[in-house]
Coordinates of C-alpha atoms in Angstrom, one line a residue:
M3 CA -14.3 -16.1 14.6
E4 CA -16.0 -13.4 16.5
E5 CA -16.3 -10.0 14.7
T6 CA -14.9 -7.0 16.3
L7 CA -15.6 -3.6 15.2
H8 CA -13.3 -0.7 14.3
H9 CA -12.7 2.8 15.2
G10 CA -12.6 4.3 11.8
F11 CA -9.1 5.4 10.2
W12 CA -8.2 5.5 13.9
S13 CA -8.0 2.0 13.1
L14 CA -5.2 2.1 10.4
L15 CA -3.0 4.4 12.2
P16 CA -1.2 2.3 14.8
P17 CA -0.3 0.3 12.6
L18 CA 0.8 2.8 9.3
I19 CA 2.6 5.3 11.6
A20 CA 4.7 1.8 12.7
I21 CA 5.7 1.3 9.0
I22 CA 6.0 5.5 8.1
L23 CA 8.6 5.3 11.3
A24 CA 10.1 2.3 10.2
I25 CA 10.8 3.7 6.8
L26 CA 12.3 7.1 8.2
T27 CA 13.8 5.1 11.2
K28 CA 15.1 2.1 10.0
Q29 CA 14.9 0.9 13.0
V30 CA 11.8 -2.1 13.6
F31 CA 11.5 -2.4 17.7
I32 CA 10.9 1.1 18.1
S33 CA 8.5 1.6 15.1
L34 CA 6.4 -1.4 16.6
I35 CA 6.7 0.2 20.0
F36 CA 6.1 3.3 19.5
G37 CA 2.5 1.7 16.6
I38 CA 1.2 -0.1 19.9
F39 CA 1.4 2.9 22.4
L40 CA -0.4 5.0 20.0
G41 CA -3.4 2.6 19.7
W42 CA -3.8 2.3 23.1
T43 CA -3.0 6.1 23.9
M44 CA -6.0 6.3 20.8
L45 CA -7.8 4.0 22.8
N46 CA -8.3 5.9 26.1
G47 CA -9.1 8.5 24.0
G48 CA -6.3 10.6 23.6
N49 CA -4.4 9.9 27.1
P50 CA -0.4 9.1 27.0
L51 CA -0.4 8.0 30.8
Y52 CA -3.1 5.7 30.4
G53 CA -1.6 4.4 27.0
L54 CA 1.4 4.1 28.5
F55 CA 0.7 1.6 31.5
D56 CA -2.0 -0.3 29.3
T57 CA 1.0 -0.7 26.7
L58 CA 2.7 -2.1 29.5
Q59 CA 0.1 -4.6 30.7
A60 CA -0.1 -5.4 26.3
L61 CA 3.5 -6.5 26.9
V62 CA 2.3 -9.0 29.1
D63 CA -0.8 -10.0 28.0
V64 CA 1.0 -11.7 25.4
F65 CA 2.6 -13.8 27.9
K66 CA -0.9 -14.9 29.2
D67 CA -1.2 -16.9 26.0
A68 CA 1.2 -20.0 26.3
G69 CA 1.7 -20.3 23.1
N70 CA 2.5 -17.2 22.5
T71 CA 5.4 -17.9 25.7
R72 CA 6.2 -21.2 24.3
T73 CA 7.6 -19.8 20.7
I74 CA 9.8 -16.7 22.3
M75 CA 11.3 -19.3 24.6
F76 CA 12.0 -21.7 21.7
C77 CA 13.5 -18.5 19.4
A78 CA 15.7 -18.1 22.5
L79 CA 16.5 -21.3 23.8
V80 CA 17.6 -22.2 20.1
G81 CA 20.4 -19.4 20.6
G82 CA 22.4 -21.9 23.2
L83 CA 21.9 -25.3 20.8
I84 CA 23.7 -22.9 18.0
V85 CA 26.6 -22.2 20.1
F86 CA 26.5 -25.6 21.6
M87 CA 26.9 -26.6 17.8
Q88 CA 29.6 -24.5 17.5
R89 CA 31.7 -24.7 20.4
S90 CA 31.8 -28.7 20.1
G91 CA 33.2 -28.4 16.8
G92 CA 30.4 -29.3 15.1
V93 CA 29.8 -26.5 12.4
A94 CA 33.9 -26.8 11.8
G95 CA 34.0 -30.6 11.2
F96 CA 30.9 -30.3 9.5
I97 CA 32.6 -27.7 6.8
A98 CA 35.0 -30.1 6.7
L99 CA 33.3 -32.8 5.5
V100 CA 32.3 -31.4 3.2
Q101 CA 35.5 -29.8 1.8
R102 CA 36.2 -33.6 1.8
K103 CA 34.2 -34.4 -0.6
L104 CA 34.3 -31.7 -2.8
Q105 CA 38.0 -31.5 -2.9
A106 CA 37.7 -33.3 -6.7
Y107 CA 36.5 -30.2 -8.0
E108 CA 39.7 -27.7 -6.5
G109 CA 41.5 -27.2 -9.2
Q110 CA 39.4 -27.4 -12.3
D111 CA 37.9 -24.7 -13.6
D112 CA 35.3 -26.1 -16.7
Q113 CA 31.5 -25.3 -16.8
K114 CA 30.9 -28.7 -15.4
S115 CA 32.5 -27.8 -11.8
K116 CA 31.2 -24.3 -11.1
V117 CA 27.7 -26.1 -12.1
I118 CA 27.8 -29.0 -9.9
V119 CA 29.3 -27.1 -6.9
S120 CA 26.8 -23.8 -7.5
L121 CA 23.9 -26.9 -6.9
L122 CA 26.0 -27.9 -3.9
A123 CA 25.7 -25.0 -2.3
W124 CA 22.0 -24.3 -2.9
F125 CA 20.9 -27.7 -1.6
T126 CA 23.2 -27.0 1.9
G127 CA 21.2 -23.8 2.5
A128 CA 18.2 -25.3 1.5
L129 CA 18.2 -28.5 3.5
I130 CA 19.7 -26.8 6.6
F131 CA 15.4 -25.1 7.3
V132 CA 15.5 -25.4 10.9
E133 CA 17.0 -21.8 11.2
S134 CA 17.5 -19.2 8.5
S135 CA 20.8 -17.9 9.5
I136 CA 22.7 -21.1 10.6
S137 CA 21.5 -21.8 6.9
V138 CA 23.1 -18.5 5.3
L139 CA 26.2 -18.7 7.8
T140 CA 26.5 -22.7 7.2
V141 CA 27.0 -21.7 3.2
G142 CA 29.3 -18.9 3.3
A143 CA 31.9 -21.1 5.4
L144 CA 31.1 -24.3 3.8
Y145 CA 31.8 -23.0 -0.4
R146 CA 33.4 -19.7 0.3
P147 CA 37.0 -21.3 -0.7
L148 CA 35.7 -23.3 -3.2
F149 CA 33.7 -20.7 -5.2
D150 CA 36.9 -18.4 -4.7
K151 CA 39.1 -21.7 -6.6
L152 CA 36.8 -22.0 -9.0
G153 CA 36.6 -18.6 -10.3
I154 CA 32.7 -18.1 -9.0
S155 CA 31.7 -14.5 -7.5
R156 CA 30.9 -13.8 -3.7
E157 CA 28.3 -12.2 -5.0
K158 CA 26.6 -15.4 -6.7
L159 CA 27.4 -17.2 -3.3
A160 CA 25.7 -14.4 -1.1
Y161 CA 22.6 -14.3 -4.0
I162 CA 23.1 -18.6 -3.1
A163 CA 22.8 -18.2 0.4
D164 CA 20.6 -15.7 0.6
S165 CA 17.7 -17.4 -1.4
S166 CA 17.9 -20.9 0.0
S167 CA 17.5 -19.8 3.5
A168 CA 14.4 -17.9 4.1
P169 CA 12.6 -19.6 1.5
S170 CA 13.4 -23.3 2.7
S171 CA 12.5 -22.0 6.3
I172 CA 8.9 -21.0 5.4
L173 CA 8.3 -23.6 3.0
I174 CA 9.1 -26.3 5.8
P175 CA 7.9 -24.7 9.0
F176 CA 9.3 -27.5 11.5
N177 CA 11.3 -24.4 12.9
G178 CA 10.2 -21.1 14.9
W179 CA 8.9 -19.6 11.3
G180 CA 6.5 -22.0 11.6
A181 CA 5.7 -22.1 15.5
F182 CA 5.6 -17.6 14.7
I183 CA 3.0 -18.4 12.2
M184 CA 0.5 -20.6 13.6
S185 CA 0.7 -18.6 16.4
L186 CA -0.5 -15.4 14.9
L187 CA -3.0 -17.4 12.9
A188 CA -3.8 -18.7 16.4
A189 CA -4.2 -15.1 17.2
Q190 CA -6.7 -14.7 14.6
G191 CA -8.7 -17.2 15.8
F192 CA -7.9 -20.5 13.4
S193 CA -8.6 -23.2 15.6
D194 CA -6.0 -25.3 13.0
P195 CA -2.9 -23.3 12.6
F196 CA -0.9 -25.7 11.5
A197 CA -3.4 -27.9 8.6
T198 CA -4.3 -23.6 8.5
M199 CA -0.3 -22.7 7.3
L200 CA -0.3 -25.9 5.5
R201 CA -3.1 -25.2 3.2
S202 CA -1.6 -21.4 2.9
I203 CA 2.4 -23.2 1.6
G204 CA 0.7 -24.1 -2.2
W205 CA -0.4 -20.5 -2.6
N206 CA 3.0 -18.8 -1.2
F207 CA 4.3 -18.4 -5.3
Y208 CA 7.4 -15.8 -3.9
P209 CA 9.4 -18.2 -1.7
I210 CA 8.8 -21.1 -4.3
L211 CA 9.6 -19.1 -7.5
A212 CA 13.2 -18.0 -5.5
L213 CA 14.2 -21.2 -4.5
L214 CA 13.4 -22.7 -8.0
I215 CA 15.2 -19.7 -10.3
V216 CA 18.4 -20.5 -8.1
P217 CA 19.2 -24.0 -9.7
A218 CA 17.6 -22.6 -13.2
I219 CA 19.9 -19.8 -13.2
I220 CA 23.1 -22.0 -12.2
L221 CA 22.1 -24.3 -15.1
W222 CA 21.6 -22.0 -17.4
K223 CA 25.0 -20.5 -17.0
K224 CA 24.4 -17.2 -18.3
D225 CA 24.1 -14.4 -15.5
F226 CA 22.8 -10.6 -16.3
G227 CA 23.2 -7.4 -15.0
P228 CA 25.2 -6.6 -12.1
M229 CA 26.2 -10.0 -10.9
K230 CA 27.4 -10.9 -14.6
K231 CA 29.8 -7.8 -14.5
A232 CA 30.5 -9.3 -11.1
E233 CA 31.1 -13.1 -12.7
D234 CA 33.3 -12.0 -15.9
R235 CA 35.3 -9.7 -12.7
T236 CA 36.1 -13.0 -10.9
Q237 CA 36.7 -15.5 -14.2
G238 CA 39.4 -12.3 -14.8
G239 CA 41.4 -13.0 -11.3
K240 CA 39.9 -10.4 -9.1
L241 CA 37.8 -11.6 -6.3
L242 CA 36.5 -8.2 -5.3
W243 CA 35.9 -4.8 -7.4
D244 CA 38.6 -2.1 -6.2
D245 CA 36.0 -0.1 -4.0
A246 CA 34.8 -2.5 -2.0
Q247 CA 33.8 -3.1 1.4
P248 CA 33.9 -6.7 2.2
M249 CA 31.7 -7.4 5.1
V250 CA 34.2 -9.2 8.2
T251 CA 33.2 -12.9 8.6
D252 CA 35.1 -13.5 12.1
E253 CA 32.9 -11.9 14.0
L254 CA 30.1 -14.5 13.1
T255 CA 31.2 -17.5 14.8
E256 CA 33.3 -15.7 17.9
Q257 CA 32.3 -18.9 19.8
E258 CA 36.0 -20.9 18.7
V259 CA 36.1 -24.9 19.4
A260 CA 36.8 -25.7 22.7
P261 CA 40.4 -25.9 23.3
G262 CA 41.8 -29.5 22.7
V263 CA 38.5 -31.0 20.7
T264 CA 38.7 -32.4 16.9
P265 CA 35.9 -31.2 14.9
K266 CA 33.2 -33.5 13.9
A267 CA 30.3 -33.2 11.9
Y268 CA 28.3 -35.5 13.5
N269 CA 28.4 -32.8 17.2
M270 CA 26.3 -30.5 14.4
V271 CA 24.5 -33.2 12.9
V272 CA 23.0 -34.9 16.1
P273 CA 21.1 -32.2 18.0
I274 CA 19.8 -31.1 14.3
V275 CA 18.4 -34.4 13.6
V276 CA 17.1 -34.8 17.1
M277 CA 15.5 -31.4 16.9
V278 CA 13.8 -32.3 13.8
V279 CA 12.6 -35.5 14.2
L280 CA 11.4 -34.4 17.2
M281 CA 9.2 -31.4 15.7
P282 CA 6.7 -34.2 14.0
V283 CA 7.0 -36.3 16.7
M284 CA 5.7 -33.9 19.3
L285 CA 2.7 -32.2 17.0
A286 CA 1.4 -35.7 16.7
Y287 CA 1.4 -36.4 20.0
T288 CA 0.0 -33.2 21.6
G289 CA -3.1 -33.1 18.5
W290 CA -4.1 -36.9 19.2
A291 CA -6.4 -37.1 21.9
D292 CA -8.1 -34.4 19.5
A293 CA -7.4 -36.1 16.7
A294 CA -9.0 -39.2 17.5
T295 CA -12.8 -37.1 18.9
A296 CA -13.0 -35.0 15.9
V297 CA -13.0 -37.4 13.2
P298 CA -13.3 -41.2 14.3
S299 CA -9.7 -42.7 12.3
S300 CA -6.5 -44.6 12.0
G301 CA -3.7 -44.9 10.8
W302 CA -2.1 -42.8 8.6
D303 CA -5.0 -40.2 8.2
H304 CA -5.0 -40.2 12.1
L305 CA -1.5 -39.6 12.0
L306 CA -2.1 -36.5 10.0
L307 CA -5.1 -35.0 11.2
A308 CA -2.9 -35.7 14.4
I309 CA 0.1 -33.7 13.1
G310 CA -3.1 -31.0 12.1
K311 CA -4.1 -30.3 15.9
G312 CA -1.3 -30.7 17.4
S313 CA 0.4 -27.5 19.4
G314 CA 2.9 -25.9 16.7
S315 CA 4.4 -24.1 20.1
T316 CA 4.7 -26.9 21.9
A317 CA 6.3 -28.9 19.0
V318 CA 9.3 -26.5 19.0
L319 CA 9.8 -25.5 22.2
T320 CA 10.6 -29.6 23.0
A321 CA 12.0 -30.5 20.5
V322 CA 15.0 -27.2 20.9
V323 CA 14.7 -28.8 24.7
G324 CA 15.2 -31.8 23.6
A325 CA 18.0 -31.3 20.9
L326 CA 19.8 -29.2 24.1
L327 CA 19.9 -32.2 26.9
V328 CA 20.9 -34.6 23.8
S329 CA 23.6 -32.4 23.0
M330 CA 24.7 -31.6 26.6
A331 CA 24.5 -35.9 26.8
F332 CA 26.4 -35.8 23.8
Y333 CA 29.3 -33.4 24.9
K334 CA 29.9 -34.7 27.9
A335 CA 30.4 -38.6 26.8
Q336 CA 33.0 -36.9 25.0
G337 CA 34.4 -34.8 27.5
I338 CA 34.5 -31.7 25.1
M339 CA 32.2 -29.7 28.2
G340 CA 31.1 -30.2 31.3
I341 CA 28.1 -28.8 33.0
R342 CA 29.1 -25.9 34.1
E343 CA 30.0 -24.5 30.8
M344 CA 27.2 -25.3 29.3
V345 CA 25.2 -23.4 31.7
D346 CA 27.1 -20.7 30.3
L347 CA 26.8 -21.5 27.1
T348 CA 23.3 -21.7 27.1
L349 CA 22.3 -18.3 28.9
K350 CA 25.4 -16.7 26.2
G351 CA 23.2 -17.9 23.2
I352 CA 19.8 -17.3 24.7
A353 CA 21.7 -13.6 24.5
G354 CA 22.5 -13.7 21.5
M355 CA 18.9 -14.3 20.2
I356 CA 17.3 -11.9 22.7
P357 CA 16.8 -9.2 19.9
L358 CA 14.8 -11.5 17.6
S359 CA 12.8 -13.0 20.8
L360 CA 12.0 -9.3 21.9
L361 CA 10.1 -8.7 18.2
M362 CA 7.3 -11.4 18.1
L363 CA 6.5 -10.1 21.4
L364 CA 5.9 -6.7 19.4
A365 CA 4.8 -8.0 17.0
F366 CA 2.0 -10.8 19.1
A367 CA 1.2 -7.3 21.0
I368 CA 0.5 -5.1 18.0
G369 CA -1.2 -8.5 16.0
T370 CA -3.6 -8.6 19.2
L371 CA -4.2 -4.7 18.9
C372 CA -4.9 -4.9 15.5
K373 CA -7.1 -7.5 15.9
Q374 CA -8.7 -7.1 19.3
H375 CA -9.3 -4.1 19.9
L376 CA -8.7 -1.8 16.7
G377 CA -10.1 -3.8 14.6
T378 CA -7.5 -2.7 11.4
G379 CA -9.0 -5.0 9.0
I380 CA -12.3 -4.9 9.0
Y381 CA -12.2 -1.1 8.5
V382 CA -9.6 -1.8 5.6
A383 CA -11.6 -4.0 4.1
E384 CA -15.1 -1.6 4.5
I385 CA -12.8 0.8 3.0
T386 CA -11.5 -1.5 -0.4
Q387 CA -14.8 -3.2 -1.1
S388 CA -17.0 -0.5 -2.7
W389 CA -13.7 -0.6 -5.1
L390 CA -11.4 -3.6 -4.4
S391 CA -13.0 -7.1 -5.3
P392 CA -11.8 -10.2 -4.1
A393 CA -10.1 -11.6 -6.7
L394 CA -7.5 -8.0 -6.5
A395 CA -7.2 -8.8 -2.2
P396 CA -4.3 -11.2 -3.1
F397 CA -2.2 -8.8 -5.5
L398 CA -2.6 -6.3 -2.9
V399 CA -1.9 -8.0 -0.1
F400 CA 1.1 -9.2 -1.7
V401 CA 2.4 -5.9 -2.9
V402 CA 1.7 -4.3 0.6
S403 CA 3.5 -7.0 2.2
C404 CA 6.7 -6.3 0.0
F405 CA 6.6 -2.3 0.2
V406 CA 6.7 -3.2 3.9
A407 CA 9.0 -5.6 4.3
F408 CA 12.0 -3.8 1.9
S409 CA 11.0 -0.6 4.2
I410 CA 12.1 -2.4 7.3
G411 CA 13.9 -5.5 6.5
S412 CA 12.3 -7.9 8.7
S413 CA 9.9 -10.6 7.1
W414 CA 8.8 -11.2 11.0
G415 CA 8.1 -7.6 11.5
T416 CA 6.3 -7.9 8.4
F417 CA 4.1 -11.1 9.3
G418 CA 3.2 -9.5 12.6
I419 CA 1.6 -6.2 11.1
M420 CA 0.0 -7.7 7.8
I421 CA -1.3 -10.6 8.7
P422 CA -4.1 -8.9 11.4
I423 CA -4.8 -7.0 8.6
A424 CA -5.3 -8.7 5.7
V425 CA -7.3 -11.5 7.6
G426 CA -9.8 -9.3 9.0
M427 CA -9.5 -7.4 5.0
G428 CA -9.7 -11.1 3.4
Q429 CA -12.4 -12.2 5.7
S430 CA -14.8 -9.7 5.1
L431 CA -13.9 -9.4 0.8
G432 CA -15.3 -13.4 1.3
A433 CA -11.6 -14.2 -0.4
D434 CA -10.1 -17.4 0.3
P435 CA -8.5 -17.5 3.7
H436 CA -5.5 -19.8 2.2
I437 CA -4.1 -17.4 -0.7
I438 CA -4.5 -13.7 1.2
I439 CA -2.3 -15.9 4.1
A440 CA 0.5 -17.0 1.4
A441 CA 0.1 -13.7 0.0
A442 CA 0.7 -12.2 2.8
L443 CA 4.0 -14.2 4.0
G444 CA 5.1 -14.5 0.5
G445 CA 5.7 -10.7 0.2
G446 CA 7.2 -10.4 3.8
V447 CA 10.2 -12.6 2.4
F448 CA 10.2 -11.0 -0.6
G449 CA 10.5 -7.5 0.8
D450 CA 12.8 -8.7 3.4
H451 CA 14.8 -10.9 0.8
C452 CA 15.6 -7.6 -1.2
S453 CA 15.5 -5.1 1.7
P454 CA 19.3 -3.7 2.7
I455 CA 18.4 -3.3 6.1
S456 CA 17.6 -7.1 6.7
D457 CA 19.3 -8.9 8.7
T458 CA 19.5 -12.2 6.4
T459 CA 20.8 -9.9 3.2
I460 CA 23.5 -8.6 5.8
L461 CA 24.1 -11.8 7.4
S462 CA 24.7 -13.4 3.6
S463 CA 26.9 -10.6 3.0
M464 CA 28.6 -11.2 6.2
A465 CA 28.8 -15.1 5.2
S466 CA 30.2 -15.0 1.9
A467 CA 32.9 -12.4 2.4
T468 CA 31.7 -9.6 -0.1
D469 CA 30.8 -6.2 0.2
H470 CA 27.0 -5.2 1.4
V471 CA 25.8 -3.2 -1.5
D472 CA 26.9 -5.3 -4.1
H473 CA 25.2 -8.3 -3.0
V474 CA 21.5 -5.9 -3.1
K475 CA 22.9 -4.8 -6.5
T476 CA 23.7 -7.9 -7.9
Q477 CA 20.4 -10.4 -6.3
L478 CA 18.1 -7.6 -7.0
P479 CA 17.0 -8.5 -10.1
Y480 CA 16.7 -12.2 -10.1
A481 CA 15.1 -11.2 -6.4
L482 CA 12.4 -8.4 -9.1
I483 CA 12.1 -11.8 -11.3
A484 CA 10.7 -14.3 -8.8
G485 CA 8.5 -11.1 -7.0
G486 CA 7.2 -10.3 -10.8
L487 CA 6.2 -13.7 -11.6
A488 CA 4.2 -14.3 -8.0
A489 CA 2.0 -10.9 -7.9
L490 CA 1.4 -11.7 -11.7
G491 CA 0.0 -15.1 -10.2
Y492 CA -1.5 -13.9 -7.5
L493 CA -3.6 -11.5 -10.1
I494 CA -4.1 -14.1 -12.4
L495 CA -5.5 -16.5 -9.6
G496 CA -7.9 -13.4 -8.5
F497 CA -9.8 -14.1 -11.7
V498 CA -9.7 -17.6 -12.2

C-alpha cells in the first residue's frame, strides 16, 4: 500500500470539524459536506472558491470507482424491494403467519411463555440480517400485540429489536453493510476486502456481545435499572408511563397491501431468499477467475477462495436486481400488480433511500480525502506513536468510534470517518489490521446503538410504539455492559 504524506495538524482538521459539527448540529450530512469542503479548501491554499470546485469534483469522482457506484445503486434499489414486499402483502402475510404460530401462547401469563416469545422475537430480528431497518420493523410489527397480551413491556421489545438488527447485519455481511464496508476497505488499498472483512468479524466484540446478552437477559428473567421498572409497570397493567409519548407506527408502513390481495408470507420470503442466495453465488462467480490464477485449488477450497476474491459491490447489486426481477415476475403471475405500478413502486422505493445513498456518497468522499490527499491516519499515528503502543491502538480506536457514532447517530457515517483514520494509524503502528478494523466497526455499532438520534434507535421506538426517551433509557444499561466488556476485551487483547 502506497504511503501518503500528511499535512500536519491540518490533516486532522476536516474530519475533526465534521465530528464537532455533527455533535453541535446533529446533522451528519451537513457536517460531512463541510468537512469535505474544508479539506479541499485547505489543499487549495485557503481559497474557498477552488475548494468548492474541488469538493464538487470529489463527489463526482466517487462514481469513478465502479465499486462505489454499485454500492450506492444497491442502497437505492433495495428501497424498491422493501416497497414491493409491502404492496404484495408479503410483510402482512408473514406477520399473520408468525402470529398464528404463536397463538398457543396467547392468554398465558407464565414465565415460560414470556421467555419463548421473547426468544422468538430475538431470533427473528437476528434472522433478518439483509437490512437493519427491515429487521426492526418486522420484529416490532410481529411481536408488539403478543408482548402486550403477555405483559412484557414495549421497552423490552424495542431493546430486543434494536439489539438484534445492526449486530446481525454487520456479523452476517451478505448485505448492504458488507458492501459498504468492503468498499471502504478497498479504498484503503486492501486487495482482498471481503477476506479482510471476514477475518475481522471474530474480533468484532460489541455486536457479538450485544447479540448474546439479549437471550442471556431473557433466560435470566431478571431485569435491572429502568427496564425493571418498565417491566413492573407493564405487569401491573400499564403499557406506558403516564407522561409517555409513544412513537406513531402507522407512518412506518405507508405502502398498503394492494386492493383485493390476500396477504401471503411467501411474497416476502421469496424475494429475500433470492437476494440472500444470489450474494454468495455472485461473490464466487466474480472471484472464480482470480482464485484460479492466484493459487491452484479445487473443490471447496477453490470456492472459498473465489468468494474471498469476489466483488462485494457486484454481488449485492446483482442480488437486489435479481430479487426485484423475480419479484416482478412472481407478483405479475399472481395478478397482484402490473408493470406500470411496479415501475412506480420501484421509483418510490428509490426515493425513500436517497438519504442513505447520499450518506454513502459523502462517506466515500471524505474517506478518499483523508486517505489519499490529507494522510490523516498517518498524521494521527505519528503524533501518538511516541506514547501510544500497538497494544493500546484497538482500545483507543473502539472508544473514539463509540464517541463519534454516539454523537452523530450513524454507524455508517462513523465507518466512513473512522476506517481511513484507523487503518492508517494501525498500519503505521504495526497493529493487527483486522483487530483495528473490528474495533472501528464495533465502536460505530455501539455508539449508534446508544445514540438517541440514531435512525435504528428511532425506528425501534416507532415499531414498538413506545416512548423514544424511555427506549433509550432502558436500553442504555444493557448496551453499556456489552460496550464495557468489548472495550475491556480490546484492552486485554492488545497486551496478550
